[in-house]
């Protein structure tokens, strides 16, 4: 038991005051009353023996002393020590394992940090302080916990390697504060190559050397300008002014196997990024482009950059209708424009079913058609069909006429953000489902159904007899249909090491090559890739064609900046040290106080009887 507010013991004076009150309390003497009447009246009351009153007075005094003691304990903030909590002084070392710590050949920054940490660990052990080590990159992890053996610490450090990720001091502080709950007196040190404006209680050891410099390509991209690509490259020289030779290699130019190389010399000022523009390339298409800095430095991983294929995936849509609807054509055109960053969308319109293809397209839309079999590859939408294929899992039960409004049935991406209540029609086809689910209904009648196993959507509305094409919900519905089946593999082509990547596919299988080995991805899935490089992602489409994409994984531009001053807030490195490390017993003390006060009242009442 410990007392966090010792000043509260001043309340013990109340016991002295209580004793003084009991000592100076006036006493009552017995006097003879000659009146027979008063004597007779007094005999009506039960007399309490004198010795009983004395015992009750002592009990009341003792109880009041206990009340004063409880009040004192509450004011002194009494806590109980919990078993297993160690309040001894310890050393917690945070080892920065971010990408910039790879700088150097044999004597890398990371190796220098490990050597310095080992020396500090030995000092701690000699002072009888156990050692804990936290490895810091994008996440913070404990690699040694209260170790007391220098050989064990040396083995752990020998197996510990740097990463290519960014470091997050916030993640380290979160883990430190969890550790400090059990070890509030621990000394915390950070071994890094960065300086901080607010170090707080953390002692920072910067292992960077003054003569270190780094050349880096921070970013690069190709942009179409007047139908030809310009390449924009951001380079930097950290630590010194330097003349850098930047080489651009472009492969597979203009639908050929030819390559093109362009060199540029740049005067890069110290610690100031410089933007280069490779113009007049006469390149309108390329399969890949790479950029590199010829000059060598201690961190070669950021001296090169890769730009994947400029060509977008082709998405082919076949719209087959006896009487093509202009609203459909306009909605499909809008879809192509919306997704032009990822896809090159083309729409083929066919008016006769006999001339329509049943393979080779990504999406099929049939309107007013008597389709007998579903296409073998893409997703299909049937609008106001005359009949449905026997293998569709959906049947047309009847056609109804009248004035109808509709409601949403089951949830689906196809009806996201649609205001179904606005849709009206004077005719609809009632659908019967053997497979799939109902998305839109009139009462219990299904008019929009989805059979996901067949990648089939059926809309039982004649658009000429409905206000749906006039609503903004119609192009949104067509866009939902597109996005439900056509998705990019990734949202970007370039990611930082350790950054989360969302993988998806419009096909039936997806895999990525890591260290030369294909790894299957169950999509949609979020993964991160730890090592910089070029990675090949293969997508198997429903047509069994293979679509190959390449991802470039690089280190973050912030890790290329050497000896940076991190302008962190006062709170970002603030450690929470709860040195109480105990369990407060306010509730129990309060309950005990209430019980004693109640007992005091009962004792006083019994004394009067």
Coordinates of C-alpha atoms in Angstrom, one line a residue:
X1 CA 0.0 0.0 0.0
X2 CA 1.3 3.5 -0.9
X3 CA 0.0 7.0 -0.5
X4 CA 0.2 9.3 -3.6
X5 CA -0.8 12.5 -1.6
X6 CA 1.0 12.3 1.7
X7 CA -0.3 15.8 2.6
X8 CA -3.6 14.2 3.2
X9 CA -2.3 12.9 6.6
X10 CA -2.8 16.3 8.0
X11 CA -6.4 15.0 8.5
X12 CA -5.1 12.9 11.4
X13 CA -5.3 16.1 13.4
X14 CA -9.1 15.4 13.5
X15 CA -8.4 12.4 15.8
X16 CA -6.8 14.7 18.3
X17 CA -9.7 17.1 18.1
X18 CA -12.1 14.2 18.5
X19 CA -10.3 13.0 21.7
X20 CA -10.3 16.5 23.1
X21 CA -14.0 16.8 22.5
X22 CA -14.6 13.6 24.4
X23 CA -12.4 14.7 27.3
X24 CA -14.0 18.1 27.8
X25 CA -17.6 16.8 27.3
X26 CA -19.7 17.8 30.4
X27 CA -20.8 15.0 32.7
X28 CA -24.2 14.6 34.4
X29 CA -24.6 14.0 38.2
X30 CA -27.4 12.2 39.9
X31 CA -29.6 14.3 42.3
X32 CA -32.3 13.1 44.7
X33 CA -35.8 14.2 43.7
X34 CA -38.2 14.4 46.6
X35 CA -41.3 14.5 44.5
X36 CA -43.0 11.1 44.6
X37 CA -44.7 11.9 41.3
X38 CA -41.5 12.5 39.4
X39 CA -40.0 9.3 40.9
X40 CA -42.9 7.3 39.9
X41 CA -42.9 8.7 36.3
X42 CA -39.2 7.9 36.0
X43 CA -39.8 4.3 36.8
X44 CA -41.9 3.9 33.7
X45 CA -38.8 4.1 31.6
X46 CA -36.4 1.2 31.4
X47 CA -33.2 2.1 33.1
X48 CA -29.9 1.4 31.3
X49 CA -27.1 0.1 33.5
X50 CA -24.4 2.6 33.9
X51 CA -21.6 0.2 32.7
X52 CA -23.6 -0.4 29.4
X53 CA -23.5 3.3 28.6
X54 CA -19.8 3.4 29.3
X55 CA -19.2 0.5 26.8
X56 CA -21.3 2.2 24.1
X57 CA -19.4 5.5 24.6
X58 CA -16.1 3.7 24.1
X59 CA -17.5 2.0 20.9
X60 CA -18.7 5.3 19.6
X61 CA -15.3 6.9 20.2
X62 CA -13.5 4.0 18.5
X63 CA -15.9 4.1 15.6
X64 CA -15.4 7.9 15.1
X65 CA -11.6 7.4 15.3
X66 CA -11.9 4.8 12.5
X67 CA -14.0 7.3 10.5
X68 CA -11.3 9.9 10.8
X69 CA -8.7 7.3 9.7
X70 CA -10.7 6.4 6.6
X71 CA -11.1 10.1 5.7
X72 CA -7.3 10.5 6.0
X73 CA -6.7 7.5 3.7
X74 CA -9.0 8.9 1.1
X75 CA -7.3 12.3 1.2
X76 CA -3.9 10.7 1.0
X77 CA -4.8 8.9 -2.3
X78 CA -4.2 5.4 -1.1
X79 CA -3.4 2.7 -3.7
X80 CA -2.5 -0.9 -3.4
X81 CA 0.5 -2.3 -5.2
X82 CA -0.4 -4.9 -7.8
X83 CA 1.5 -8.1 -7.9
X84 CA 3.8 -8.4 -10.9
X85 CA 4.3 -4.7 -11.4
X86 CA 8.0 -3.8 -11.5
X87 CA 8.8 -0.2 -10.3
X88 CA 12.5 -0.7 -10.7
X89 CA 14.6 1.4 -13.1
X90 CA 15.0 -0.2 -16.5
X91 CA 16.3 0.8 -20.0
X92 CA 14.1 0.7 -23.1
X93 CA 16.0 1.2 -26.3
X94 CA 14.1 2.0 -29.6
X95 CA 16.0 1.0 -32.7
X96 CA 15.1 2.8 -35.9
X97 CA 15.0 0.3 -38.7
X98 CA 13.6 2.5 -41.4
X99 CA 14.9 2.7 -45.0
X100 CA 17.4 5.5 -44.5
X101 CA 19.2 3.4 -41.9
X102 CA 20.4 1.2 -44.8
X103 CA 22.9 4.0 -45.8
X104 CA 26.4 2.7 -46.2
X105 CA 28.1 -0.5 -47.2
X106 CA 29.6 -2.5 -44.3
X107 CA 29.3 0.2 -41.6
X108 CA 25.7 1.1 -42.3
X109 CA 23.8 3.5 -40.1
X110 CA 21.8 0.6 -38.8
X111 CA 25.0 -1.4 -37.9
X112 CA 26.3 1.7 -36.1
X113 CA 23.1 2.1 -34.2
X114 CA 23.1 -1.6 -33.2
X115 CA 26.7 -1.3 -31.9
X116 CA 26.0 1.8 -29.9
X117 CA 22.8 0.2 -28.5
X118 CA 24.8 -2.9 -27.4
X119 CA 27.3 -0.7 -25.6
X120 CA 24.5 1.2 -23.8
X121 CA 22.8 -2.1 -23.0
X122 CA 26.0 -3.3 -21.4
X123 CA 26.2 -0.1 -19.3
X124 CA 22.6 -0.7 -18.2
X125 CA 23.2 -4.3 -17.3
X126 CA 26.3 -3.3 -15.2
X127 CA 24.0 -0.9 -13.4
X128 CA 21.6 -3.8 -12.7
X129 CA 19.0 -2.4 -15.1
X130 CA 17.3 -4.9 -17.4
X131 CA 17.1 -4.0 -21.1
X132 CA 14.1 -4.0 -23.5
X133 CA 14.5 -3.3 -27.2
X134 CA 11.8 -2.0 -29.6
X135 CA 12.3 -2.2 -33.4
X136 CA 10.8 0.7 -35.2
X137 CA 9.7 1.1 -38.8
X138 CA 6.2 1.6 -40.0
X139 CA 5.1 -0.4 -36.9
X140 CA 6.8 -0.8 -33.5
X141 CA 7.6 -4.3 -32.2
X142 CA 9.3 -5.6 -29.1
X143 CA 12.3 -7.8 -29.9
X144 CA 13.8 -8.0 -26.4
X145 CA 11.9 -7.8 -23.2
X146 CA 13.7 -7.2 -19.8
X147 CA 16.8 -9.1 -20.9
X148 CA 19.7 -9.3 -18.4
X149 CA 22.2 -11.2 -20.5
X150 CA 24.4 -9.3 -23.0
X151 CA 25.0 -12.4 -25.1
X152 CA 21.3 -12.8 -25.6
X153 CA 21.0 -9.2 -26.5
X154 CA 23.9 -9.5 -29.0
X155 CA 22.2 -12.5 -30.6
X156 CA 18.9 -10.7 -31.0
X157 CA 20.7 -7.6 -32.5
X158 CA 22.6 -9.9 -34.9
X159 CA 19.4 -11.3 -36.3
X160 CA 17.7 -7.9 -36.5
X161 CA 17.7 -6.3 -40.0
X162 CA 16.6 -2.9 -41.3
X163 CA 13.5 -2.5 -43.4
X164 CA 12.7 -0.3 -46.4
X165 CA 9.7 1.3 -44.7
X166 CA 9.2 4.7 -43.2
X167 CA 9.5 5.0 -39.4
X168 CA 6.6 6.2 -37.3
X169 CA 7.7 7.7 -34.0
X170 CA 4.0 7.8 -33.0
X171 CA 3.8 4.0 -33.2
X172 CA 6.9 3.8 -31.0
X173 CA 5.4 6.2 -28.4
X174 CA 2.1 4.1 -28.3
X175 CA 4.1 0.9 -27.6
X176 CA 6.3 2.7 -25.1
X177 CA 3.3 4.0 -23.2
X178 CA 1.9 0.5 -23.0
X179 CA 5.3 -0.7 -21.6
X180 CA 5.5 2.2 -19.2
X181 CA 2.3 1.2 -17.5
X182 CA 4.1 -1.7 -16.0
X183 CA 7.5 0.0 -15.9
X184 CA 7.0 3.7 -15.2
X185 CA 10.6 4.4 -14.1
X186 CA 12.2 3.1 -17.3
X187 CA 14.8 5.2 -19.2
X188 CA 13.9 5.5 -22.9
X189 CA 16.5 6.0 -25.7
X190 CA 16.0 6.3 -29.5
X191 CA 18.8 5.2 -31.9
X192 CA 18.1 6.9 -35.2
X193 CA 19.4 9.1 -38.0
X194 CA 16.9 11.9 -37.5
X195 CA 16.7 15.0 -35.4
X196 CA 13.5 16.1 -33.6
X197 CA 12.3 19.6 -32.6
X198 CA 10.7 18.1 -29.5
X199 CA 12.4 15.1 -28.0
X200 CA 10.4 15.1 -24.8
X201 CA 11.7 12.5 -22.3
X202 CA 13.3 10.4 -25.0
X203 CA 17.1 10.6 -25.3
X204 CA 17.9 10.6 -29.0
X205 CA 21.2 9.2 -30.3
X206 CA 21.7 10.3 -34.0
X207 CA 24.1 7.8 -35.8
X208 CA 24.3 9.8 -39.0
X209 CA 27.7 11.3 -39.9
X210 CA 28.4 14.8 -41.1
X211 CA 30.0 13.8 -44.4
X212 CA 27.2 11.5 -45.7
X213 CA 25.4 12.5 -48.8
X214 CA 22.6 10.9 -50.9
X215 CA 21.3 11.3 -54.4
X216 CA 17.7 10.3 -55.0
X217 CA 14.9 10.1 -57.5
X218 CA 11.9 11.2 -55.5
X219 CA 9.2 10.8 -58.1
X220 CA 8.7 10.3 -61.8
X221 CA 5.8 10.1 -64.1
X222 CA 4.8 10.2 -67.8
X223 CA 2.2 12.8 -69.0
X224 CA 0.5 13.0 -72.3
X225 CA 1.0 16.5 -73.7
X226 CA -0.4 17.1 -77.3
X227 CA -0.6 13.4 -77.8
X228 CA 3.1 12.8 -76.9
X229 CA 4.6 11.8 -73.5
X230 CA 6.6 14.1 -71.4
X231 CA 8.5 12.6 -68.5
X232 CA 8.7 14.6 -65.3
X233 CA 11.4 13.5 -62.8
X234 CA 12.1 15.0 -59.3
X235 CA 15.7 14.5 -58.2
X236 CA 17.6 15.7 -55.1
X237 CA 21.1 15.8 -53.7
X238 CA 21.2 15.7 -49.9
X239 CA 24.3 16.8 -48.0
X240 CA 26.0 18.6 -50.9
X241 CA 25.6 20.4 -54.2
X242 CA 26.1 17.9 -57.0
X243 CA 26.1 17.7 -60.8
X244 CA 24.0 14.6 -61.5
X245 CA 23.6 12.6 -64.7
X246 CA 20.0 11.4 -65.1
X247 CA 19.3 8.7 -67.8
X248 CA 15.8 8.0 -69.1
X249 CA 15.3 4.6 -70.9
X250 CA 11.9 4.1 -72.6
X251 CA 11.0 0.6 -73.9
X252 CA 8.4 -0.7 -76.4
X253 CA 7.8 2.8 -77.9
X254 CA 4.9 3.5 -80.2
X255 CA 3.7 -0.1 -80.5
X256 CA 7.1 -1.5 -81.4
X257 CA 10.0 -3.2 -79.7
X258 CA 12.2 -0.2 -80.1
X259 CA 13.8 1.6 -77.1
X260 CA 15.0 5.1 -76.6
X261 CA 17.5 6.6 -74.2
X262 CA 17.8 10.3 -73.2
X263 CA 20.4 11.8 -70.9
X264 CA 20.3 15.0 -68.9
X265 CA 22.8 16.7 -66.7
X266 CA 21.5 18.7 -63.8
X267 CA 23.0 20.9 -61.2
X268 CA 21.3 19.7 -58.0
X269 CA 21.4 22.1 -55.1
X270 CA 22.0 20.8 -51.6
X271 CA 18.8 19.5 -49.9
X272 CA 16.6 21.1 -52.6
X273 CA 14.5 18.9 -54.9
X274 CA 15.0 19.7 -58.6
X275 CA 12.4 19.0 -61.3
X276 CA 13.5 17.7 -64.7
X277 CA 11.3 17.5 -67.9
X278 CA 12.1 15.2 -70.7
X279 CA 10.2 16.8 -73.6
X280 CA 9.9 16.3 -77.4
X281 CA 10.1 12.6 -77.0
X282 CA 7.8 11.8 -79.9
X283 CA 6.5 8.9 -77.9
X284 CA 2.8 8.3 -77.8
X285 CA 2.9 4.8 -76.2
X286 CA 5.4 2.8 -74.3
X287 CA 5.6 -0.5 -72.4
X288 CA 7.9 0.7 -69.6
X289 CA 10.3 3.5 -68.7
X290 CA 13.1 3.5 -66.2
X291 CA 15.2 6.4 -64.8
X292 CA 18.5 6.2 -63.0
X293 CA 21.2 8.5 -61.5
X294 CA 24.7 7.5 -62.7
X295 CA 26.6 8.9 -59.7
X296 CA 27.0 6.4 -56.8
X297 CA 26.2 7.0 -53.1
X298 CA 25.6 5.0 -50.0
X299 CA 21.9 4.3 -50.6
X300 CA 21.5 3.0 -54.2
X301 CA 18.0 1.8 -53.6
X302 CA 16.6 5.3 -54.4
X303 CA 18.9 6.0 -57.4
X304 CA 16.5 4.4 -59.8
X305 CA 12.8 4.6 -60.7
X306 CA 10.4 2.6 -62.8
X307 CA 7.3 3.7 -64.7
X308 CA 5.0 0.8 -65.7
X309 CA 3.1 0.4 -69.0
X310 CA 1.4 3.5 -70.3
X311 CA -1.3 1.5 -72.0
X312 CA -4.7 1.2 -70.3
X313 CA -6.7 -2.0 -70.1
X314 CA -9.2 -2.2 -73.0
X315 CA -12.8 -2.8 -71.8
X316 CA -15.2 -3.9 -74.5
X317 CA -18.9 -3.5 -74.1
X318 CA -21.5 -4.9 -76.5
X319 CA -24.9 -3.2 -76.5
X320 CA -27.5 -5.2 -78.4
X321 CA -31.0 -3.8 -78.9
X322 CA -33.7 -3.9 -81.6
X323 CA -34.2 -0.2 -81.0
X324 CA -31.1 1.3 -79.4
X325 CA -31.9 3.7 -76.6
X326 CA -30.1 7.0 -76.6
X327 CA -30.1 7.1 -72.9
X328 CA -28.3 3.8 -72.8
X329 CA -25.7 5.0 -75.3
X330 CA -25.2 8.2 -73.3
X331 CA -24.9 6.4 -70.0
X332 CA -22.3 4.0 -71.4
X333 CA -20.3 6.9 -72.8
X334 CA -20.4 8.6 -69.4
X335 CA -19.1 5.4 -67.8
X336 CA -16.1 5.3 -70.2
X337 CA -15.3 8.9 -69.3
X338 CA -15.6 8.2 -65.6
X339 CA -13.1 5.4 -65.7
X340 CA -10.7 6.7 -68.3
X341 CA -7.9 6.9 -65.8
X342 CA -7.8 3.1 -65.6
X343 CA -9.6 1.8 -68.7
X344 CA -10.0 2.4 -72.4
X345 CA -13.7 1.7 -72.8
X346 CA -15.2 1.0 -76.2
X347 CA -18.9 0.3 -76.9
X348 CA -20.2 -1.7 -79.9
X349 CA -23.9 -1.3 -80.7
X350 CA -25.7 -4.1 -82.5
X351 CA -29.4 -4.1 -83.6
X352 CA -29.7 -7.8 -84.6
X353 CA -29.2 -10.7 -82.2
X354 CA -27.9 -12.9 -85.0
X355 CA -25.0 -10.4 -85.5
X356 CA -24.1 -10.1 -81.9
X357 CA -21.1 -11.9 -80.4
X358 CA -21.3 -14.2 -77.5
X359 CA -17.6 -14.0 -76.5
X360 CA -14.8 -11.5 -76.6
X361 CA -16.5 -8.8 -74.6
X362 CA -16.2 -7.8 -70.9
X363 CA -19.8 -6.6 -70.6
X364 CA -22.9 -7.6 -72.6
X365 CA -26.2 -5.6 -72.5
X366 CA -29.2 -7.1 -74.3
X367 CA -32.5 -5.1 -74.6
X368 CA -35.8 -6.5 -75.9
X369 CA -34.0 -9.6 -77.0
X370 CA -34.9 -13.3 -77.0
X371 CA -31.5 -14.6 -75.7
X372 CA -31.3 -18.4 -75.7
X373 CA -27.8 -18.8 -74.1
X374 CA -25.5 -16.6 -72.0
X375 CA -22.1 -15.5 -73.3
X376 CA -19.2 -17.5 -72.2
X377 CA -17.0 -14.8 -70.7
X378 CA -18.3 -11.3 -69.7
X379 CA -21.0 -10.1 -67.3
X380 CA -24.5 -9.8 -68.8
X381 CA -27.4 -7.4 -68.3
X382 CA -30.8 -8.3 -69.8
X383 CA -33.3 -5.4 -70.0
X384 CA -37.0 -6.2 -70.8
X385 CA -36.1 -9.6 -72.2
X386 CA -38.7 -11.5 -74.2
X387 CA -37.5 -14.8 -72.8
X388 CA -34.6 -15.8 -70.5
X389 CA -32.0 -18.5 -71.1
X390 CA -32.8 -21.8 -69.5
X391 CA -29.5 -21.8 -67.5
X392 CA -30.0 -18.3 -66.1
X393 CA -31.7 -19.4 -62.9
X394 CA -34.4 -16.7 -63.5
X395 CA -37.8 -16.9 -65.3
X396 CA -40.4 -14.5 -66.5
X397 CA -43.6 -15.2 -64.8
X398 CA -46.0 -12.6 -66.3
X399 CA -46.3 -9.1 -67.6
X400 CA -48.3 -6.6 -65.6
X401 CA -49.8 -3.2 -66.7
X402 CA -50.9 -0.3 -64.5
X403 CA -49.2 2.5 -62.6
X404 CA -46.4 1.2 -60.5
X405 CA -43.8 2.4 -58.0
X406 CA -41.0 0.3 -56.5
X407 CA -39.0 -0.4 -53.4
X408 CA -35.6 -1.8 -52.7
X409 CA -35.3 -5.4 -51.7
X410 CA -31.9 -6.9 -50.8
X411 CA -28.8 -4.8 -50.6
X412 CA -26.4 -4.8 -53.5
X413 CA -23.7 -2.6 -55.1
X414 CA -26.0 -2.4 -58.1
X415 CA -28.5 -0.3 -56.2
X416 CA -26.1 1.7 -54.2
X417 CA -27.1 5.4 -54.0
X418 CA -30.2 4.8 -56.1
X419 CA -33.5 6.4 -55.0
X420 CA -35.8 3.5 -55.9
X421 CA -38.9 5.4 -54.8
X422 CA -38.6 7.8 -57.7
X423 CA -38.9 5.1 -60.4
X424 CA -42.3 4.7 -62.0
X425 CA -43.6 2.5 -64.8
X426 CA -46.8 1.5 -66.5
X427 CA -45.6 -2.0 -67.3
X428 CA -43.2 -4.5 -65.9
X429 CA -42.2 -8.2 -66.2
X430 CA -42.5 -10.2 -63.0
X431 CA -39.5 -12.3 -62.4
X432 CA -39.3 -15.7 -60.7
X433 CA -36.0 -16.7 -59.1
X434 CA -34.6 -20.2 -58.9
X435 CA -31.2 -18.7 -58.2
X436 CA -29.9 -15.3 -57.1
X437 CA -31.6 -12.5 -55.2
X438 CA -34.2 -9.8 -55.6
X439 CA -32.9 -6.2 -55.7
X440 CA -36.1 -4.2 -56.6
X441 CA -39.7 -5.1 -56.1
X442 CA -43.2 -3.9 -56.6
X443 CA -45.0 -5.3 -53.5
X444 CA -43.8 -8.9 -53.7
X445 CA -43.1 -8.9 -57.5
X446 CA -39.4 -8.9 -58.4
X447 CA -38.4 -6.6 -61.3
X448 CA -34.6 -6.5 -60.8
X449 CA -32.7 -9.6 -60.0
X450 CA -29.1 -10.6 -59.7
X451 CA -27.6 -14.1 -60.2
X452 CA -24.0 -13.6 -59.1
X453 CA -22.9 -17.1 -59.9
X454 CA -23.9 -16.5 -63.6
X455 CA -22.7 -12.8 -63.4
X456 CA -26.2 -12.0 -64.7
X457 CA -28.5 -9.0 -64.0
X458 CA -32.1 -9.0 -65.2
X459 CA -34.2 -5.8 -65.3
X460 CA -37.9 -6.5 -66.1
X461 CA -38.7 -2.9 -67.2
X462 CA -39.4 -1.6 -70.6
X463 CA -37.4 1.7 -70.5
X464 CA -39.9 3.2 -73.0
X465 CA -42.6 2.7 -70.5
X466 CA -40.8 4.0 -67.4
X467 CA -39.3 7.2 -66.2
X468 CA -36.1 5.5 -65.2
X469 CA -34.0 6.7 -68.2
X470 CA -35.0 10.3 -67.4
X471 CA -33.7 10.1 -63.8
X472 CA -30.1 10.7 -62.7
X473 CA -30.4 7.2 -61.1
X474 CA -30.2 5.6 -64.6
X475 CA -26.5 6.5 -65.5
X476 CA -25.7 5.8 -61.8
X477 CA -27.2 2.3 -62.2
X478 CA -25.2 1.6 -65.3
X479 CA -22.1 2.8 -63.6
X480 CA -22.8 0.5 -60.6
X481 CA -23.2 -2.4 -63.1
X482 CA -19.8 -1.5 -64.6
X483 CA -18.0 -1.2 -61.3
X484 CA -19.5 -4.4 -59.9
X485 CA -17.7 -6.4 -62.6
X486 CA -14.9 -4.1 -63.9
X487 CA -12.3 -3.1 -61.4
X488 CA -8.6 -2.3 -61.6
X489 CA -6.1 -4.6 -60.1
X490 CA -4.7 -1.8 -58.0
X491 CA -5.5 1.9 -57.7
X492 CA -1.9 3.0 -58.3
X493 CA 1.1 1.6 -60.1
X494 CA 3.7 2.9 -57.6
X495 CA 3.7 2.3 -53.8
X496 CA 6.0 2.9 -50.9
X497 CA 7.5 -0.2 -49.2
X498 CA 5.2 -1.3 -46.5
X499 CA 2.3 0.7 -47.8
X500 CA -1.1 -1.1 -47.9
X501 CA -2.1 -2.1 -51.4
X502 CA -5.7 -3.0 -52.2
X503 CA -5.8 -5.9 -54.8
X504 CA -8.9 -6.7 -56.8
X505 CA -9.7 -8.3 -60.1
X506 CA -12.3 -8.4 -62.9
X507 CA -11.2 -12.0 -63.7
X508 CA -11.4 -15.3 -61.9
X509 CA -7.8 -15.5 -60.5
X510 CA -5.0 -13.2 -59.4
X511 CA -1.4 -13.8 -58.4
X512 CA 1.8 -11.9 -57.8
X513 CA 5.4 -12.9 -58.1
X514 CA 7.4 -12.3 -54.9
X515 CA 11.0 -13.5 -55.0
X516 CA 10.3 -15.2 -58.3
X517 CA 7.5 -17.3 -56.9
X518 CA 3.8 -16.8 -57.9
X519 CA 1.6 -16.2 -54.9
X520 CA -2.2 -16.5 -55.3
X521 CA -4.2 -13.6 -54.0
X522 CA -7.8 -14.1 -52.8
X523 CA -9.3 -10.8 -53.9
X524 CA -10.4 -8.3 -52.8
X525 CA -7.5 -8.2 -50.4
X526 CA -5.2 -5.7 -48.8
X527 CA -1.5 -6.5 -48.7
X528 CA 1.8 -4.7 -48.2
X529 CA 5.1 -5.4 -49.9
X530 CA 8.2 -4.8 -47.8
X531 CA 11.0 -4.8 -50.3
X532 CA 11.5 -2.3 -53.1
X533 CA 11.5 -3.6 -56.7
X534 CA 9.4 -4.4 -59.7
X535 CA 6.6 -6.9 -59.1
X536 CA 4.5 -8.7 -61.7
X537 CA 0.8 -9.2 -61.1
X538 CA -1.1 -11.7 -63.3
X539 CA -4.8 -11.7 -63.7
X540 CA -6.7 -14.6 -65.4
X541 CA -9.8 -13.3 -67.1
X542 CA -13.1 -15.2 -67.6
X543 CA -12.1 -15.6 -71.2
X544 CA -8.9 -17.4 -69.9
X545 CA -6.8 -14.6 -71.3
X546 CA -4.0 -13.4 -69.0
X547 CA -3.6 -9.7 -68.1
X548 CA -0.2 -8.8 -66.7
X549 CA 0.6 -5.7 -64.7
X550 CA 3.7 -4.4 -63.1
X551 CA 4.0 -2.6 -59.8
X552 CA 6.9 -0.5 -58.7
X553 CA 7.7 -0.6 -54.9
X554 CA 10.0 2.2 -53.7
X555 CA 11.2 3.8 -50.5
X556 CA 9.4 6.8 -49.3
X557 CA 10.8 10.2 -50.4
X558 CA 11.1 11.2 -46.8
X559 CA 13.5 8.4 -46.2
X560 CA 15.8 9.7 -49.0
X561 CA 16.2 13.0 -47.1
X562 CA 19.3 12.8 -44.9
X563 CA 19.7 14.3 -41.5
X564 CA 16.2 15.7 -41.6
X565 CA 14.8 17.9 -38.8
X566 CA 11.5 16.3 -37.9
X567 CA 9.1 19.1 -36.8
X568 CA 7.1 17.0 -34.4
X569 CA 4.5 18.4 -32.0
X570 CA 5.1 18.6 -28.2
X571 CA 2.8 15.6 -27.7
X572 CA 4.0 13.3 -30.5
X573 CA 6.9 12.1 -28.3
X574 CA 5.2 12.6 -24.9
X575 CA 5.5 9.6 -22.6
X576 CA 2.8 8.7 -20.1
X577 CA 4.4 7.6 -16.8
X578 CA 1.8 6.5 -14.3
X579 CA 4.1 6.0 -11.3
X580 CA 1.2 5.1 -9.1
X581 CA 1.2 1.6 -10.6
X582 CA -1.4 0.6 -8.1
X583 CA -5.0 -0.1 -7.8
X584 CA -7.0 2.8 -6.2
X585 CA -9.4 1.7 -3.5
X586 CA -11.5 4.8 -3.3
X587 CA -14.7 2.8 -3.8
X588 CA -13.9 0.4 -1.0
X589 CA -12.8 3.2 1.3
X590 CA -16.0 5.1 0.5
X591 CA -18.2 2.0 1.3
X592 CA -16.3 1.5 4.5
X593 CA -16.8 5.1 5.5
X594 CA -20.5 4.9 4.8
X595 CA -20.8 1.8 6.9
X596 CA -19.0 3.4 9.8
X597 CA -21.2 6.5 9.7
X598 CA -24.3 4.3 9.7
X599 CA -22.9 2.3 12.7
X600 CA -22.1 5.6 14.5
X601 CA -25.7 6.7 14.1
X602 CA -27.1 3.3 15.4
X603 CA -24.8 3.4 18.4
X604 CA -25.9 6.9 19.4
X605 CA -29.6 6.0 19.0
X606 CA -29.1 2.8 21.2
X607 CA -27.4 4.9 23.9
X608 CA -30.4 7.1 24.2
X609 CA -32.8 4.2 24.8

